[in-house]
């Protein structure tokens, strides 16, 4: 299934994209797409519905983040071998973990705001993993059983804040609007192999990132298993699993960063597209 959340004059409502690509309103059956909705029995109930009987949505959809009430926003750094190479980093021995503040989460087509003082705001298309059932001390072999679904994430990053402000990467990762998620939460049963998904990112119509999740140093299952040894992963936790090459700081001979008026377009095979206009804060 492809679940989503959309904005109306009456607030955010849940939706479902049917097999024909028609957007449907789901609000008569569930109140929202939240951690509680990710319970396998709830998802099974939604899956059993006659989607064609749900009200059809007309006009342009104003997508909200595809999961509400996100728990932890966990991110894995330098998880693509070709990205590590482009930025001159050594491939890590264990997954590099950092956090994004949940307050950075926005919808897939919302504005990216360049914060005051920023000169190096960058883009990163990433596969997002949404946890559906609690995971603690899980094995690699059973890790994917705890996944509710997958989505597109733009791990927007301010490189000076990230690397020069003394502290953790979180400083450059958590600015307002730096976490677009969606448009859809594609349930795990529709993603045959999370390690075989093409990713891309265009800036102002120019292809900057092209990659595939088969280049991950640590697979989705390995990441989940590793994190579950350190903390319990709860329903509604989101994991951004790293980015392929082509980020702004990796451009040769000179780095390229976002400016007011730019447009970012991201896509992951089967998971949908994002489009974000970029605006500078006053």
C-alpha positions as a printed NumPy array, in Angstrom:
array([[  0.   ,   0.   ,   0.   ],
       [  0.895,   3.616,  -0.456],
       [ -0.321,   5.618,   2.52 ],
       [ -0.027,   9.379,   2.789],
       [ -1.181,  12.382,   4.765],
       [ -2.59 ,  15.518,   3.172],
       [ -3.557,  18.968,   4.339],
       [ -7.075,  20.349,   4.163],
       [ -8.831,  23.385,   5.599],
       [ -9.94 ,  21.071,   8.418],
       [ -6.451,  19.79 ,   9.203],
       [ -4.302,  16.839,   8.138],
       [ -6.117,  13.722,   6.917],
       [ -4.921,  10.23 ,   5.914],
       [ -5.036,   8.976,   2.357],
       [ -4.336,   5.915,   0.283],
       [ -3.091,   5.655,  -3.287],
       [ -4.982,   2.819,  -4.97 ],
       [ -3.508,   0.344,  -7.455],
       [ -4.522,   2.581, -10.381],
       [ -2.71 ,   5.568,  -8.913],
       [ -5.887,   7.297,  -7.78 ],
       [ -5.622,   9.174,  -4.48 ],
       [ -8.332,   8.23 ,  -1.974],
       [ -9.447,   9.634,   1.366],
       [ -8.937,   7.174,   4.228],
       [-10.269,   9.278,   7.083],
       [-13.519,   7.339,   7.579],
       [-11.429,   4.323,   8.602],
       [ -8.401,   5.774,  10.432],
       [ -7.845,   9.141,  12.025],
       [ -4.272,   9.652,  10.813],
       [ -1.113,   7.807,   9.769],
       [  0.722,   7.645,  13.098],
       [  2.761,   5.031,  15.011],
       [ -0.502,   3.42 ,  16.128],
       [ -1.587,   2.994,  12.501],
       [  1.577,   0.991,  11.805],
       [  0.435,  -1.903,  13.972],
       [  0.348,  -4.955,  11.659],
       [ -3.297,  -5.65 ,  12.489],
       [ -4.293,  -2.072,  11.614],
       [ -2.357,  -2.203,   8.354],
       [ -3.998,  -5.546,   7.548],
       [ -7.403,  -3.968,   8.09 ],
       [ -6.588,  -1.095,   5.727],
       [ -5.215,  -3.544,   3.169],
       [ -8.503,  -5.479,   3.257],
       [-10.579,  -2.407,   2.344],
       [-12.122,  -1.978,  -1.08 ],
       [-10.012,   0.99 ,  -2.131],
       [-12.295,   1.774,  -5.057],
       [-15.088,   2.516,  -2.572],
       [-13.086,   5.216,  -0.792],
       [-13.78 ,   8.857,  -1.721],
       [-11.561,  10.019,  -4.575],
       [ -9.469,  13.138,  -4.019],
       [ -9.61 ,  15.767,  -6.716],
       [ -7.172,  18.517,  -7.551],
       [ -3.588,  18.918,  -6.414],
       [ -2.718,  17.156,  -3.18 ],
       [ -0.943,  19.173,  -0.499],
       [  1.146,  16.381,   0.978],
       [  2.049,  16.522,   4.658],
       [  4.885,  14.351,   6.046],
       [  3.811,  10.767,   5.338],
       [  4.033,   9.733,   9.007],
       [  2.79 ,  11.842,  11.894],
       [  4.07 ,  11.901,  15.477],
       [  7.5  ,  10.588,  14.489],
       [  9.371,   9.15 ,  17.448],
       [ 13.102,   9.208,  16.819],
       [ 14.618,  10.6  ,  13.619],
       [ 17.784,   8.509,  13.294],
       [ 20.295,   8.992,  10.492],
       [ 23.217,   6.983,   9.174],
       [ 26.236,   8.855,   7.816],
       [ 28.687,   7.828,   5.085],
       [ 26.725,   4.679,   4.282],
       [ 27.428,   4.567,   0.542],
       [ 30.888,   3.508,  -0.547],
       [ 30.887,   5.885,  -3.521],
       [ 29.717,   8.838,  -1.393],
       [ 32.425,   8.222,   1.205],
       [ 34.941,   8.224,  -1.629],
       [ 33.703,  11.53 ,  -3.111],
       [ 34.082,  13.386,   0.199],
       [ 37.454,  11.786,   0.947],
       [ 36.262,   9.779,   3.945],
       [ 37.249,   6.276,   4.989],
       [ 34.41 ,   3.763,   4.955],
       [ 33.292,   3.335,   8.58 ],
       [ 33.756,   0.109,  10.52 ],
       [ 30.34 ,   0.498,  12.152],
       [ 27.295,   2.571,  11.15 ],
       [ 27.768,   6.269,  11.928],
       [ 24.719,   7.503,  13.838],
       [ 23.442,  11.039,  14.24 ],
       [ 20.031,  12.528,  14.966],
       [ 17.843,  15.123,  13.318],
       [ 15.497,  17.135,  15.515],
       [ 11.882,  16.17 ,  14.801],
       [ 11.049,  19.872,  14.441],
       [ 12.825,  19.838,  11.061],
       [ 10.244,  17.474,   9.538],
       [  8.143,  18.92 ,   6.71 ],
       [  6.154,  17.63 ,   3.761],
       [  7.777,  16.423,   0.541],
       [  6.955,  19.544,  -1.464],
       [  7.315,  22.181,   1.246],
       [  9.864,  24.972,   1.08 ],
       [ 13.431,  24.419,   2.214],
       [ 14.474,  27.449,   4.231],
       [ 18.149,  28.414,   4.165],
       [ 18.867,  29.551,   7.733],
       [ 20.418,  32.874,   8.625],
       [ 24.176,  32.821,   8.25 ],
       [ 24.178,  29.735,   6.055],
       [ 26.552,  29.552,   3.108],
       [ 26.688,  25.773,   2.644],
       [ 23.183,  24.297,   2.658],
       [ 23.293,  20.946,   0.862],
       [ 20.952,  18.221,  -0.414],
       [ 20.939,  14.46 ,   0.277],
       [ 18.395,  12.033,  -1.177],
       [ 17.994,   9.064,   1.171],
       [ 15.935,   5.925,   1.639],
       [ 13.809,   6.342,   4.757],
       [ 12.815,   3.323,   6.832],
       [  9.79 ,   3.53 ,   9.137],
       [  9.663,   1.093,  12.047],
       [  6.348,  -0.701,  12.56 ],
       [  6.944,  -2.991,  15.541],
       [  9.348,  -2.567,  18.446],
       [ 12.858,  -3.874,  17.783],
       [ 15.304,  -4.698,  20.577],
       [ 18.368,  -6.938,  20.158],
       [ 17.103,  -8.195,  16.791],
       [ 19.224, -10.188,  14.368],
       [ 20.062,  -9.13 ,  10.838],
       [ 17.95 , -12.043,   9.604],
       [ 14.804, -10.837,  11.428],
       [ 15.378,  -7.071,  11.232],
       [ 13.172,  -6.369,   8.206],
       [ 10.219,  -7.989,   9.995],
       [ 10.063,  -4.813,  12.091],
       [  9.719,  -2.445,   9.116],
       [  6.308,  -0.931,   8.402],
       [  7.414,   0.74 ,   5.192],
       [  9.754,   2.985,   3.264],
       [  9.746,   6.583,   2.062],
       [ 11.844,   9.294,   0.445],
       [ 13.849,  11.532,   2.787],
       [ 15.846,  14.652,   1.942],
       [ 18.522,  14.895,   4.639],
       [ 19.13 ,  18.604,   4.093],
       [ 22.422,  19.643,   5.705],
       [ 24.245,  22.885,   6.487],
       [ 27.899,  21.872,   6.176],
       [ 29.435,  24.756,   8.153],
       [ 26.983,  24.226,  11.002],
       [ 27.626,  20.477,  10.778],
       [ 31.412,  20.567,  10.816],
       [ 32.59 ,  23.94 ,  12.128],
       [ 30.31 ,  24.838,  15.048],
       [ 32.033,  22.443,  17.488],
       [ 29.845,  19.531,  18.409],
       [ 27.834,  16.811,  16.736],
       [ 26.535,  16.682,  13.159],
       [ 23.054,  17.289,  14.586],
       [ 23.68 ,  21.074,  14.546],
       [ 23.858,  21.141,  10.764],
       [ 21.101,  18.598,  10.236],
       [ 18.259,  19.942,  12.359],
       [ 17.457,  23.418,  11.037],
       [ 13.787,  24.1  ,  10.395],
       [ 12.543,  22.426,   7.154],
       [ 15.664,  20.209,   6.885],
       [ 13.673,  16.937,   6.98 ],
       [ 11.208,  16.512,   4.083],
       [  9.531,  13.085,   4.307],
       [  7.189,  11.475,   1.768],
       [  5.103,  11.736,  -0.337],
       [  4.065,   8.185,   0.505],
       [  4.74 ,   5.582,   3.121],
       [  5.054,   2.506,   0.929],
       [  4.414,  -0.57 ,   3.044],
       [  7.14 ,  -3.172,   3.251],
       [  5.177,  -5.803,   1.321],
       [  5.466,  -3.599,  -1.807],
       [  9.256,  -3.28 ,  -1.593],
       [ 10.673,  -6.642,  -2.634],
       [ 14.278,  -5.681,  -1.925],
       [ 15.266,  -2.433,  -0.184],
       [ 18.819,  -3.017,  -1.463],
       [ 17.805,  -2.647,  -5.102],
       [ 16.281,   0.829,  -5.339],
       [ 17.466,   3.592,  -7.664],
       [ 17.785,   7.09 ,  -6.166],
       [ 18.205,  10.472,  -7.851],
       [ 18.313,  14.164,  -7.032],
       [ 18.123,  17.12 ,  -9.438],
       [ 18.862,  20.754,  -8.592],
       [ 17.412,  23.324, -11.002],
       [ 16.82 ,  20.556, -13.516],
       [ 20.402,  19.28 , -13.444],
       [ 21.009,  15.728, -12.27 ],
       [ 23.313,  15.879,  -9.242],
       [ 22.829,  12.516,  -7.518],
       [ 22.399,   9.119,  -9.12 ],
       [ 22.724,   6.002,  -7.015],
       [ 21.339,   2.687,  -5.926],
       [ 20.806,   1.235,  -2.474],
       [ 22.919,  -1.765,  -3.516],
       [ 25.931,   0.485,  -2.787],
       [ 25.123,   0.748,   0.911],
       [ 28.009,  -0.234,   3.157],
       [ 25.531,  -1.394,   5.809],
       [ 22.237,  -2.802,   4.531],
       [ 18.873,  -1.739,   5.934],
       [ 18.744,  -4.99 ,   7.914],
       [ 22.246,  -4.454,   9.284],
       [ 21.439,  -0.887,  10.289],
       [ 18.26 ,  -1.912,  12.127],
       [ 20.001,  -4.786,  13.89 ],
       [ 22.916,  -2.566,  14.928],
       [ 20.706,   0.222,  16.274],
       [ 18.53 ,  -2.269,  18.149],
       [ 21.56 ,  -3.39 ,  20.143],
       [ 21.914,   0.189,  21.406],
       [ 18.295,   1.269,  21.931],
       [ 14.76 ,   0.034,  21.402],
       [ 13.366,   1.085,  18.051],
       [  9.699,   1.97 ,  18.389],
       [  6.831,   2.185,  15.909],
       [  7.022,   5.515,  14.12 ],
       [ 10.796,   5.85 ,  14.398],
       [ 12.309,   6.96 ,  11.083],
       [ 15.786,   5.932,   9.922],
       [ 17.459,   7.82 ,   7.073],
       [ 19.943,   5.323,   5.683],
       [ 22.568,   7.485,   3.962],
       [ 23.041,   9.2  ,   0.625],
       [ 24.69 ,   8.27 ,  -2.689],
       [ 27.351,  10.461,  -4.365],
       [ 26.604,  13.844,  -5.883],
       [ 26.02 ,  16.053,  -2.843],
       [ 26.961,  19.695,  -3.151],
       [ 30.057,  19.475,  -0.969],
       [ 31.378,  16.672,  -3.171],
       [ 31.207,  18.55 ,  -6.475],
       [ 34.488,  18.972,  -8.342],
       [ 36.411,  21.183,  -8.853],
       [ 34.278,  23.425,  -6.626],
       [ 31.516,  22.65 ,  -4.173],
       [ 27.993,  23.846,  -5.028],
       [ 25.448,  24.828,  -2.4  ],
       [ 21.805,  25.85 ,  -2.412],
       [ 20.738,  29.431,  -3.012],
       [ 17.466,  31.331,  -2.781],
       [ 15.245,  30.408,  -5.745],
       [ 16.723,  26.967,  -6.364],
       [ 14.462,  23.934,  -6.811],
       [ 15.323,  20.425,  -5.585],
       [ 13.646,  17.319,  -7.06 ],
       [ 14.243,  13.89 ,  -5.544],
       [ 12.999,  10.427,  -6.451],
       [ 13.405,   6.855,  -5.232],
       [ 12.214,   3.958,  -7.365],
       [  8.668,   3.016,  -6.352],
       [  8.541,   5.461,  -3.44 ],
       [  7.579,   8.661,  -5.245],
       [  9.005,  12.126,  -5.872],
       [  9.669,  15.253,  -3.86 ],
       [  9.949,  18.837,  -5.148],
       [ 11.126,  21.623,  -2.873],
       [ 11.589,  25.317,  -3.684],
       [ 14.434,  26.886,  -1.732],
       [ 14.035,  30.186,   0.09 ],
       [ 16.5  ,  32.12 ,   2.245],
       [ 15.429,  33.269,   5.697],
       [ 15.599,  37.032,   6.192]])
